[in-house]
mmCIF file of C-alpha atoms in Angstrom:
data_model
loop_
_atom_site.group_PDB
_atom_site.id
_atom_site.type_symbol
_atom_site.label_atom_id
_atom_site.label_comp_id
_atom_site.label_asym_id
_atom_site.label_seq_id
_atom_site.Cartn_x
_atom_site.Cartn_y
_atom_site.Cartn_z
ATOM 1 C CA UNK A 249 9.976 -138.584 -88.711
ATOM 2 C CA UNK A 250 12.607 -138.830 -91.014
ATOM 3 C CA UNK A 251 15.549 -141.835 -90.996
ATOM 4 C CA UNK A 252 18.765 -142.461 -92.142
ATOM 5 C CA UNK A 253 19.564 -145.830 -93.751
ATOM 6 C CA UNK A 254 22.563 -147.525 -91.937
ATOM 7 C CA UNK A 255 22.322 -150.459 -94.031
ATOM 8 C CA UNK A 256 19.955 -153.469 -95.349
ATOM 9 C CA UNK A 257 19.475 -156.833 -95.484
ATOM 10 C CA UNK A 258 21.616 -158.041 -98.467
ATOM 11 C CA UNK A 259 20.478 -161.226 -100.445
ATOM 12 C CA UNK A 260 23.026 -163.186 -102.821
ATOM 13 C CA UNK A 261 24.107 -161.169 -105.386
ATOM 14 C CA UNK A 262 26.164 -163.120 -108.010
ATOM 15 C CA UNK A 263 27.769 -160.518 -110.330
ATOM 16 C CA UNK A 264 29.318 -159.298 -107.020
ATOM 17 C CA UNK A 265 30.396 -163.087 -105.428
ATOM 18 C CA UNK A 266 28.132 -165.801 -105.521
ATOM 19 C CA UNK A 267 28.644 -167.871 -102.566
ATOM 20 C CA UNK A 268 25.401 -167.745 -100.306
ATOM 21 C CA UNK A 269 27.656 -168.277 -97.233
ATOM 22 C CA UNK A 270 28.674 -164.222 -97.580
ATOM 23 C CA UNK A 271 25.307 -163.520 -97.184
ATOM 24 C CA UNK A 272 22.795 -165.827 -95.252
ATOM 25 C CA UNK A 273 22.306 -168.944 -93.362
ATOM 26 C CA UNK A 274 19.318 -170.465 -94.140
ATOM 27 C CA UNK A 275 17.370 -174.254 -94.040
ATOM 28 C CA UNK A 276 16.049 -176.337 -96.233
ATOM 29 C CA UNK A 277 12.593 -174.070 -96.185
ATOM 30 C CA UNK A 278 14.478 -170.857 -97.312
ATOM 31 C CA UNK A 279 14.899 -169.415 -100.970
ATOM 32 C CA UNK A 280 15.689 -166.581 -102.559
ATOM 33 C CA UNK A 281 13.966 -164.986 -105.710
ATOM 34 C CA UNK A 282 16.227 -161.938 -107.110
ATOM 35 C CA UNK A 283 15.401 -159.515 -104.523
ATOM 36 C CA UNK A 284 13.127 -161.432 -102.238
ATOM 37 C CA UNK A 285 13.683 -164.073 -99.061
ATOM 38 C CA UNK A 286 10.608 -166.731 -98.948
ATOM 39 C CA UNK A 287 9.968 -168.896 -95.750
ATOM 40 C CA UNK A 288 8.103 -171.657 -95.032
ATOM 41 C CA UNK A 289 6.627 -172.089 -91.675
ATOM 42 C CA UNK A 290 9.616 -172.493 -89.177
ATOM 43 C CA UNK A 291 12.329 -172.001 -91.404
ATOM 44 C CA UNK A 292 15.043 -169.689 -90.172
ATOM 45 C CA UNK A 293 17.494 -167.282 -92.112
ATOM 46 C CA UNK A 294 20.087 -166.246 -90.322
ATOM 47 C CA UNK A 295 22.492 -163.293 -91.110
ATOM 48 C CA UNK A 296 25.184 -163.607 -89.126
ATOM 49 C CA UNK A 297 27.570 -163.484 -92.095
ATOM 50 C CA UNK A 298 30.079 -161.190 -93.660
ATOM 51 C CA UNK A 299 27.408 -158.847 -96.045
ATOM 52 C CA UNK A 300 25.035 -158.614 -92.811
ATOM 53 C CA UNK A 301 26.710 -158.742 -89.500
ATOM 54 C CA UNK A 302 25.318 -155.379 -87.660
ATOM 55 C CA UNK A 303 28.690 -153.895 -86.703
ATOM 56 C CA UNK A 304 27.678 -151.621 -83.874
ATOM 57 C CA UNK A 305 31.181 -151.568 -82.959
ATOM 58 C CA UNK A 306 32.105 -149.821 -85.962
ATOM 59 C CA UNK A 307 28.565 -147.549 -85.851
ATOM 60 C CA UNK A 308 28.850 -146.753 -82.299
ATOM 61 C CA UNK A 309 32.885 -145.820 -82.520
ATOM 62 C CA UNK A 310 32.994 -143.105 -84.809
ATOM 63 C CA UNK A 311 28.828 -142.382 -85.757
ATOM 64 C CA UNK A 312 26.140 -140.492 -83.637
ATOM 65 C CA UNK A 313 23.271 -143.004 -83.490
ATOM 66 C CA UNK A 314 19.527 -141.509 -82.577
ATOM 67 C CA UNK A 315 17.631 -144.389 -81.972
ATOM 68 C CA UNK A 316 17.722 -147.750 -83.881
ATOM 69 C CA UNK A 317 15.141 -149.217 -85.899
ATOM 70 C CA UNK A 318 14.874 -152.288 -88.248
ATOM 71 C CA UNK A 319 11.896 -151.854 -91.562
ATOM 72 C CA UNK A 320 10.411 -154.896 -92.522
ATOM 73 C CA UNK A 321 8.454 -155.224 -95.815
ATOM 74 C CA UNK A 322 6.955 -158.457 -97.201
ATOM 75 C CA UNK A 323 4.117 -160.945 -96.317
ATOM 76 C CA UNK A 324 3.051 -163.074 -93.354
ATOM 77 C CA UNK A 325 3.761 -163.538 -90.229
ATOM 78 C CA UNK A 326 7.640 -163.747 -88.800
ATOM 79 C CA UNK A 327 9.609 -163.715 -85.418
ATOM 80 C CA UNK A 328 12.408 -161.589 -85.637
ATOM 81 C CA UNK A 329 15.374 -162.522 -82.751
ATOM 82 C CA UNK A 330 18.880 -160.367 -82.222
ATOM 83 C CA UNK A 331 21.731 -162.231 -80.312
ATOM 84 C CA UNK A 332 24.546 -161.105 -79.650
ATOM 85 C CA UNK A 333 27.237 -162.390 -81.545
ATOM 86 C CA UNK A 334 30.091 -163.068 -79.500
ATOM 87 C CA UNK A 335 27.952 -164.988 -76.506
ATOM 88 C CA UNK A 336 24.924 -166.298 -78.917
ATOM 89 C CA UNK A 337 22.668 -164.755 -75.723
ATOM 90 C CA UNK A 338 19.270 -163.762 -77.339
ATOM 91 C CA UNK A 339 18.543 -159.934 -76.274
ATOM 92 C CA UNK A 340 15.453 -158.867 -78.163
ATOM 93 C CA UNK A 341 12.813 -161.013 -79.911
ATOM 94 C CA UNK A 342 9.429 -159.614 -81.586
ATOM 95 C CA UNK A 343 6.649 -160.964 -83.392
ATOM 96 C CA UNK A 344 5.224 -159.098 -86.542
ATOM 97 C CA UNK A 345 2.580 -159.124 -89.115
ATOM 98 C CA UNK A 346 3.982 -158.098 -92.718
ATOM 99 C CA UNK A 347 0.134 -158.313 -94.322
ATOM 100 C CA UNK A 348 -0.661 -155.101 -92.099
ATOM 101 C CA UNK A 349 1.811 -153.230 -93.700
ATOM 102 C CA UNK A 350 5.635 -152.384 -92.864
ATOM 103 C CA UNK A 351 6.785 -153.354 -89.545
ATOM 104 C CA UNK A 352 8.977 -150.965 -87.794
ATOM 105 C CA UNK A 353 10.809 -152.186 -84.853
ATOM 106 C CA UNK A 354 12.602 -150.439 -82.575
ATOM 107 C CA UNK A 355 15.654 -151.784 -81.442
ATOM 108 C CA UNK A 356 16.931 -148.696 -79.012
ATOM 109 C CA UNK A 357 17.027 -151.061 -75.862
ATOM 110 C CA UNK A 358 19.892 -153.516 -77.306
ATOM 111 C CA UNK A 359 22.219 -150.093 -77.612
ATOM 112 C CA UNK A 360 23.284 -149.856 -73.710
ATOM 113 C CA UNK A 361 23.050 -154.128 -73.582
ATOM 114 C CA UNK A 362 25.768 -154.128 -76.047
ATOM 115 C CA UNK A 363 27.644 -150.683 -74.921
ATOM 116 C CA UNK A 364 30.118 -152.722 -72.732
ATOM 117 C CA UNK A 365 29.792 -156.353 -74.873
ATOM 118 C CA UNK A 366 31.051 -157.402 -78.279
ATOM 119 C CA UNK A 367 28.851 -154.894 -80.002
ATOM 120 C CA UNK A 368 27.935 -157.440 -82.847
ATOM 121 C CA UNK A 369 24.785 -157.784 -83.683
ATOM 122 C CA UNK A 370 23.079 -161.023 -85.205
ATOM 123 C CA UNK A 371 19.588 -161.043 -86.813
ATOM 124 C CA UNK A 372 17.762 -164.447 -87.127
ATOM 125 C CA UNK A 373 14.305 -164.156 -88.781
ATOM 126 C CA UNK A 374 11.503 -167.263 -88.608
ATOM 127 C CA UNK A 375 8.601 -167.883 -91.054
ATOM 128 C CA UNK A 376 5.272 -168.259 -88.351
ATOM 129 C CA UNK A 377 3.383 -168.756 -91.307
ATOM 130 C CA UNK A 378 4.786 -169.408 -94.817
ATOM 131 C CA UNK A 379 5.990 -165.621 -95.079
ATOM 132 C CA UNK A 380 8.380 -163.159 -97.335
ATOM 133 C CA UNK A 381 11.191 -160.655 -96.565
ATOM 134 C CA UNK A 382 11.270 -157.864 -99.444
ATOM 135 C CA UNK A 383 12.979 -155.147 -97.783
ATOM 136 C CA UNK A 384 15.045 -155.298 -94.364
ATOM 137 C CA UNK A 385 16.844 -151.892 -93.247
ATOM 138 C CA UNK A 386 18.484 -150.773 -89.931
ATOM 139 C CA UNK A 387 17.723 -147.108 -89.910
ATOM 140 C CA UNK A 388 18.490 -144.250 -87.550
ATOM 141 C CA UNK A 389 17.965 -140.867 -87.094
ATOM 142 C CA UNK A 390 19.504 -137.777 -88.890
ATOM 143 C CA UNK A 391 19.434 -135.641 -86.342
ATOM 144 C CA UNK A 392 23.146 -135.069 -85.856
ATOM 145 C CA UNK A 393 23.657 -135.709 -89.872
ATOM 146 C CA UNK A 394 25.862 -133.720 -91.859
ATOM 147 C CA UNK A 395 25.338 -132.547 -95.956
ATOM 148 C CA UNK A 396 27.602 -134.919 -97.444
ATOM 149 C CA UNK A 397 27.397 -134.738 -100.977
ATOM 150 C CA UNK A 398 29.463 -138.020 -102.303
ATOM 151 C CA UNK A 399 31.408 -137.760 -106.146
ATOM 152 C CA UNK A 400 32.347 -141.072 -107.454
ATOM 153 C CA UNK A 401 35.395 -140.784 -109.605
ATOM 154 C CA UNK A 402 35.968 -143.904 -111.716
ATOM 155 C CA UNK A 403 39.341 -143.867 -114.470
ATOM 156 C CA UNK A 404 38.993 -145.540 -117.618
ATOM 157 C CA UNK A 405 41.055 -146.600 -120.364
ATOM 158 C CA UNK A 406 40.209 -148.490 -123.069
ATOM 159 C CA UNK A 407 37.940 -150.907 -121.206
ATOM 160 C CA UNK A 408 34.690 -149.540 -122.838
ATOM 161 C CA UNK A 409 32.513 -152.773 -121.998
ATOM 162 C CA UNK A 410 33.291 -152.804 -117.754
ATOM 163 C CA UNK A 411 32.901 -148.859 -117.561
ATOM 164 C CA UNK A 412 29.950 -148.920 -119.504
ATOM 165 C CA UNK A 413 28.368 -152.041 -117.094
ATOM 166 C CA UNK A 414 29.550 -150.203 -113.698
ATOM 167 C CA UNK A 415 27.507 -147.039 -115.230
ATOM 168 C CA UNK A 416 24.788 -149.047 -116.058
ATOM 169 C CA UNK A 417 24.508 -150.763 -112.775
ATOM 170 C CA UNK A 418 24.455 -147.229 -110.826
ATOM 171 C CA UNK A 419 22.103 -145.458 -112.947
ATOM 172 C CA UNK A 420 19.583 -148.953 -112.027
ATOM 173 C CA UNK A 421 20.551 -148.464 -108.281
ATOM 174 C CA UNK A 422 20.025 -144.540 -108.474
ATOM 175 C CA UNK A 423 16.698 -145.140 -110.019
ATOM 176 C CA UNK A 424 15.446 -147.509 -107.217
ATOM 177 C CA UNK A 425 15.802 -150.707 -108.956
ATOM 178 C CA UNK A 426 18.848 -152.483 -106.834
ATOM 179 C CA UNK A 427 16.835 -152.152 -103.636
ATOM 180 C CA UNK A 428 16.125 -149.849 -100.840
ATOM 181 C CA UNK A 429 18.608 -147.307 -99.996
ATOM 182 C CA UNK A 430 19.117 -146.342 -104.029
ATOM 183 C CA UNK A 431 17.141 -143.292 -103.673
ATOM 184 C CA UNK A 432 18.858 -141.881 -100.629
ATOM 185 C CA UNK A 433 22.074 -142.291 -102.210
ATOM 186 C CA UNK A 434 20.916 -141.051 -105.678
ATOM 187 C CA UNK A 435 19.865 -137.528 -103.880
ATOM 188 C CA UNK A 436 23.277 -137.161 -102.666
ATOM 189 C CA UNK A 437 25.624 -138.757 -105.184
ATOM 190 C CA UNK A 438 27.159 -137.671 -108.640
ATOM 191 C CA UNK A 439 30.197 -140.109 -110.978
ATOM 192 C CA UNK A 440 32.917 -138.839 -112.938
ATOM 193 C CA UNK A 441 33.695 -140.683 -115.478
ATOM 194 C CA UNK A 442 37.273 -140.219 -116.591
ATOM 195 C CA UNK A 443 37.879 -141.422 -119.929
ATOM 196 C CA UNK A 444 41.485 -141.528 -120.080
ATOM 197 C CA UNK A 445 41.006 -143.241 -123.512
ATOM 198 C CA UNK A 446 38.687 -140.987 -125.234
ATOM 199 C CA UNK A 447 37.141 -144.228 -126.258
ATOM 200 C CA UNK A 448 34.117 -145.061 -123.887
ATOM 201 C CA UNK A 449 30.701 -144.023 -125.146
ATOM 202 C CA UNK A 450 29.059 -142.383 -121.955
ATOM 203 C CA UNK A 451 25.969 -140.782 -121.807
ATOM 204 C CA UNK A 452 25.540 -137.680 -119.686
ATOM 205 C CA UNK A 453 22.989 -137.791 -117.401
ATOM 206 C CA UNK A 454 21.612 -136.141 -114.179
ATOM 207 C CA UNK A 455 23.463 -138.481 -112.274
ATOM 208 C CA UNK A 456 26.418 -139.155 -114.865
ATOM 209 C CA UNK A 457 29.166 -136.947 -116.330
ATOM 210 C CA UNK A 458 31.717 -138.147 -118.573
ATOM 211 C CA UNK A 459 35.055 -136.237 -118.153
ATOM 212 C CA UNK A 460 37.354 -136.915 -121.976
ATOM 213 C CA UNK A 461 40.975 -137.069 -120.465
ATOM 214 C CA UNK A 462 44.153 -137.257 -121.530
ATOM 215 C CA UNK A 463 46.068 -140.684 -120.379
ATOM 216 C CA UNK A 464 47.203 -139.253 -117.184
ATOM 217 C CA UNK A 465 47.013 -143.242 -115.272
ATOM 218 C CA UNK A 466 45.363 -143.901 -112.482
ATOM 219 C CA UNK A 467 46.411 -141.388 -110.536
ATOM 220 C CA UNK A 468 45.847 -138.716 -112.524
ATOM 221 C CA UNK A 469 42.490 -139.749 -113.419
ATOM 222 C CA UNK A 470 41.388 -139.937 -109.762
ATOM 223 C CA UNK A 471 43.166 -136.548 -109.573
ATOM 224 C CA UNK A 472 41.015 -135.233 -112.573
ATOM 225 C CA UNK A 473 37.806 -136.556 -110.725
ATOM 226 C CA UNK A 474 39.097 -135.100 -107.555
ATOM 227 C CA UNK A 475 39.226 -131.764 -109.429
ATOM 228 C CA UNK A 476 36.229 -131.859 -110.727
ATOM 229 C CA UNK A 477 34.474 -132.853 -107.567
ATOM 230 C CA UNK A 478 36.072 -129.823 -105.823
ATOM 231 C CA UNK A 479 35.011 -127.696 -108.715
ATOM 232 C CA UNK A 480 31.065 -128.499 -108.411
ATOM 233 C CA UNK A 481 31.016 -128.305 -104.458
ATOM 234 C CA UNK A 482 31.274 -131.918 -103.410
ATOM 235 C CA UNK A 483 32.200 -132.767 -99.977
ATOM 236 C CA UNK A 484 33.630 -136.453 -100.441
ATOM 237 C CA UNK A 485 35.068 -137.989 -103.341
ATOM 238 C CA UNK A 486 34.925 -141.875 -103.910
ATOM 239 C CA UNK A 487 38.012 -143.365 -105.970
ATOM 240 C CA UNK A 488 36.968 -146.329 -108.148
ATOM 241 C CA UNK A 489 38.494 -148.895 -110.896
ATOM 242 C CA UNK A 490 36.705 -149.028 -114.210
ATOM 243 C CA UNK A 491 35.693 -152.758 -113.860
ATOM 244 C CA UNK A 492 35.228 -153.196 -109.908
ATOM 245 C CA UNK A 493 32.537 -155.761 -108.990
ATOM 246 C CA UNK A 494 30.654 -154.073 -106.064
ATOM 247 C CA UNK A 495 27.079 -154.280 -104.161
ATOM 248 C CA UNK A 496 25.408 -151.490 -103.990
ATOM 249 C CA UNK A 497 24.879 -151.527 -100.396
ATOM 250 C CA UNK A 498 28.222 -150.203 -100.375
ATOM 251 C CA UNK A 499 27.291 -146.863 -101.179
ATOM 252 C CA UNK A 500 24.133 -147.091 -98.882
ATOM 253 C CA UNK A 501 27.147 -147.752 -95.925
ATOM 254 C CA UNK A 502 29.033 -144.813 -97.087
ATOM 255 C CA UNK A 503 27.014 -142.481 -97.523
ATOM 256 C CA UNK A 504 25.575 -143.070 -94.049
ATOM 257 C CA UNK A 505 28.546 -143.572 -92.295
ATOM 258 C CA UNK A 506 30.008 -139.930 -93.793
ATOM 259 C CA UNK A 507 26.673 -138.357 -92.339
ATOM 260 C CA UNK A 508 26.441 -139.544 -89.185
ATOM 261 C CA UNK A 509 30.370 -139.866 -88.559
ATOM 262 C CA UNK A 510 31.560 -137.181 -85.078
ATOM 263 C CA UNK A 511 34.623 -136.651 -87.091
ATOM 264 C CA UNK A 512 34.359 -134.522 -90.286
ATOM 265 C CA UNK A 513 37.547 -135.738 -91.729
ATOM 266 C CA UNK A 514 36.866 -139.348 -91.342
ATOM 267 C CA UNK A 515 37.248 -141.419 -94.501
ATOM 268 C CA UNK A 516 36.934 -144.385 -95.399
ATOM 269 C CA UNK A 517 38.609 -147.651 -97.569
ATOM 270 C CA UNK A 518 36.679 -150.779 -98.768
ATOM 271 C CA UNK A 519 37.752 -154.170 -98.006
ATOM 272 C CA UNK A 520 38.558 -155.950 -101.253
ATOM 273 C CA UNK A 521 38.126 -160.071 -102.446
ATOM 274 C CA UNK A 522 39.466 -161.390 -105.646
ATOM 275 C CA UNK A 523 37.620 -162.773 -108.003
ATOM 276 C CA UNK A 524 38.960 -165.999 -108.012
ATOM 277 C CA UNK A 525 38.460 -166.400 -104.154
ATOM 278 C CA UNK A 526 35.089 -164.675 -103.438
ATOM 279 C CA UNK A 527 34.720 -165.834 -100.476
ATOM 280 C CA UNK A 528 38.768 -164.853 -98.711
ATOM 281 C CA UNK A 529 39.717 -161.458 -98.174
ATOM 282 C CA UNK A 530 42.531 -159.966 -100.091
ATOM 283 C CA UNK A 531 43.041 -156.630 -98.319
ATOM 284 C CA UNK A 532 41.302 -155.473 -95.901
ATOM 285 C CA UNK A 533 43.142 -152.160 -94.973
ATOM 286 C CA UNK A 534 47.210 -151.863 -95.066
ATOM 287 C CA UNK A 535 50.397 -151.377 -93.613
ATOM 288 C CA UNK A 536 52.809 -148.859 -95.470
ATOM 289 C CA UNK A 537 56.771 -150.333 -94.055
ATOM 290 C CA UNK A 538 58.765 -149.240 -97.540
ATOM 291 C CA UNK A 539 55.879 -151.939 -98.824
ATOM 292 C CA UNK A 540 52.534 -152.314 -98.929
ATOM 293 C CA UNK A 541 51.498 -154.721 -96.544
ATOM 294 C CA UNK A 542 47.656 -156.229 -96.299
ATOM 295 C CA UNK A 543 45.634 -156.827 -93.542
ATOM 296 C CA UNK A 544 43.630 -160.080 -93.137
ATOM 297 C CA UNK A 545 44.327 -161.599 -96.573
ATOM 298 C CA UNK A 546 43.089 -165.629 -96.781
ATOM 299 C CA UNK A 547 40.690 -164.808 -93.726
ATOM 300 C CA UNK A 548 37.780 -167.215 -95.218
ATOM 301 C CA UNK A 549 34.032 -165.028 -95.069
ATOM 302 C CA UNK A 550 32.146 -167.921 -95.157
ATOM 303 C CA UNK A 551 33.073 -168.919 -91.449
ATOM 304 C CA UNK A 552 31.398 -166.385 -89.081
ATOM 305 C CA UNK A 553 34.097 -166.878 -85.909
ATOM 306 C CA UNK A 554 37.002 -165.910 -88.836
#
């Protein structure tokens, strides 16, 4: 049986925004090693937080969901306990052993408990023996997936050291070092670099092509990328500033989201934080009244009622 990845457990990531708050709530008997969550017996990490709140309101709306599953990989042995978010109520616990191997649990029973509710779902996971998390990915079915086949179009001028880094940090992802989910999204995923400057030195690669350009702007370097992702047979483009700080699970989100969405003209627009604030929103969608008007800018991420 094959799955899609909806999305995966995401551990602090600082180049993107290094407050733990956005990612995890965790005791004194918690740390986190690059890409891996250790627990001591009884400690609890909880991900009730802005880069790991289940949305099923969001997944259920506008996505055909076959089944729900959560992949575990690590050591020892954990309790793993979904609430739901908006009443705290506890609606499936299980117990598994990470030494035998990856732990697949299926979670299809919370999807009619939280049809009518808040549709928020929050994962809690306890060490019952001094334990490790590795991998964590909610996962569904494809069997209602589309071909999408996702172009990322990022303009460029003159900013050869952030164009080059944002490459860089793909081409890692795309080769399965940022985590699960980099594979999937490699398979079905192509950037367009447009170098508005002439300036940037970018390699070509089987996941890379840089596009020379004259200094069109913005827009008319998403418009070249938009062209060129027409031209090879792309069915979604993916619009992106030269020097952008973004987790990769973004793309793992997208990509699934555009498969599984009912709707074949859905799209979609990131939520953005400054740099300065990582932890407040500064747009989160917008209102076009003669200005531009954002949505939810100041709302603080580290406070999970907000």
């Amino acid at each position: 049986m094959s799955y899609v990845a909806l999305q995966t457990l995401t551990l602090p990531d600082p180049s993107v925004a290094a407050d733990p708050l956005l990612y995890l709530r965790a005791d004194d008997g918690v740390q986190v090693t690059d890409t891996t969550l250790h627990l001591l017996t009884g400690a609890v990490a909880g991900f009730d937080t802005w880069m790991n709140l289940l949305n099923l309101t969001n997944w259920q709306a506008h996505c055909t969901l076959d089944g729900l599953w959560l992949r575990l990989e690590g050591t020892g042995q954990l309790a793993v306990l979904f609430a739901d978010f908006g009443t705290e109520q506890t609606l499936y616990r299980a117990t598994v052993d990470c030494d035998a191997g990856p732990a697949l649990i299926d979670l299809a029973s919370l999807l009619p408990k939280l049809a009518a509710g808040s549709n928020m779902l929050s994962l809690r996971i306890v060490g019952l023996s001094d334990a490790t998390v590795t991998s964590g990915v909610f996962q569904t079915r494809p069997t209602h997936a589309r071909d999408v086949r996702l172009a990322i179009g990022i303009t460029t001028f003159c900013r050869e050291a952030a164009v080059m880094q944002t490459v860089a940090r793909l081409e890692a992802f795309f080769a399965g070092e940022g985590g699960p989910g980099g594979a999937q999204v490699g398979a079905a995923t192509h950037v367009f670099v447009i170098d508005n400057g002439q300036s940037a030195d970018i390699a070509a690669s089987a996941h890379v092509t840089p596009v020379p350009n004259v200094n069109l702007g913005g827009a008319g370097g998403f418009s070249r990328a938009l062209a060129a992702a027409q031209q090879d047979g792309f069915s979604h483009c993916l619009f992106m500033d030269d020097d952008a700080s973004f987790g990769m699970e973004t793309l793992v989100r997208t990509l699934a989201f555009l498969r599984l969405a009912r709707d074949p003209r859905a799209a979609l627009a990131g939520a953005m934080i400054a740099s300065e604030a990582p932890w407040a929103i500064w747009e989160s969608g917008a209102l076009f009244d003669d200005l531009c008007r954002p949505q939810f800018g100041g709302t603080d991420l580290r406070d999970p009622g907000a």
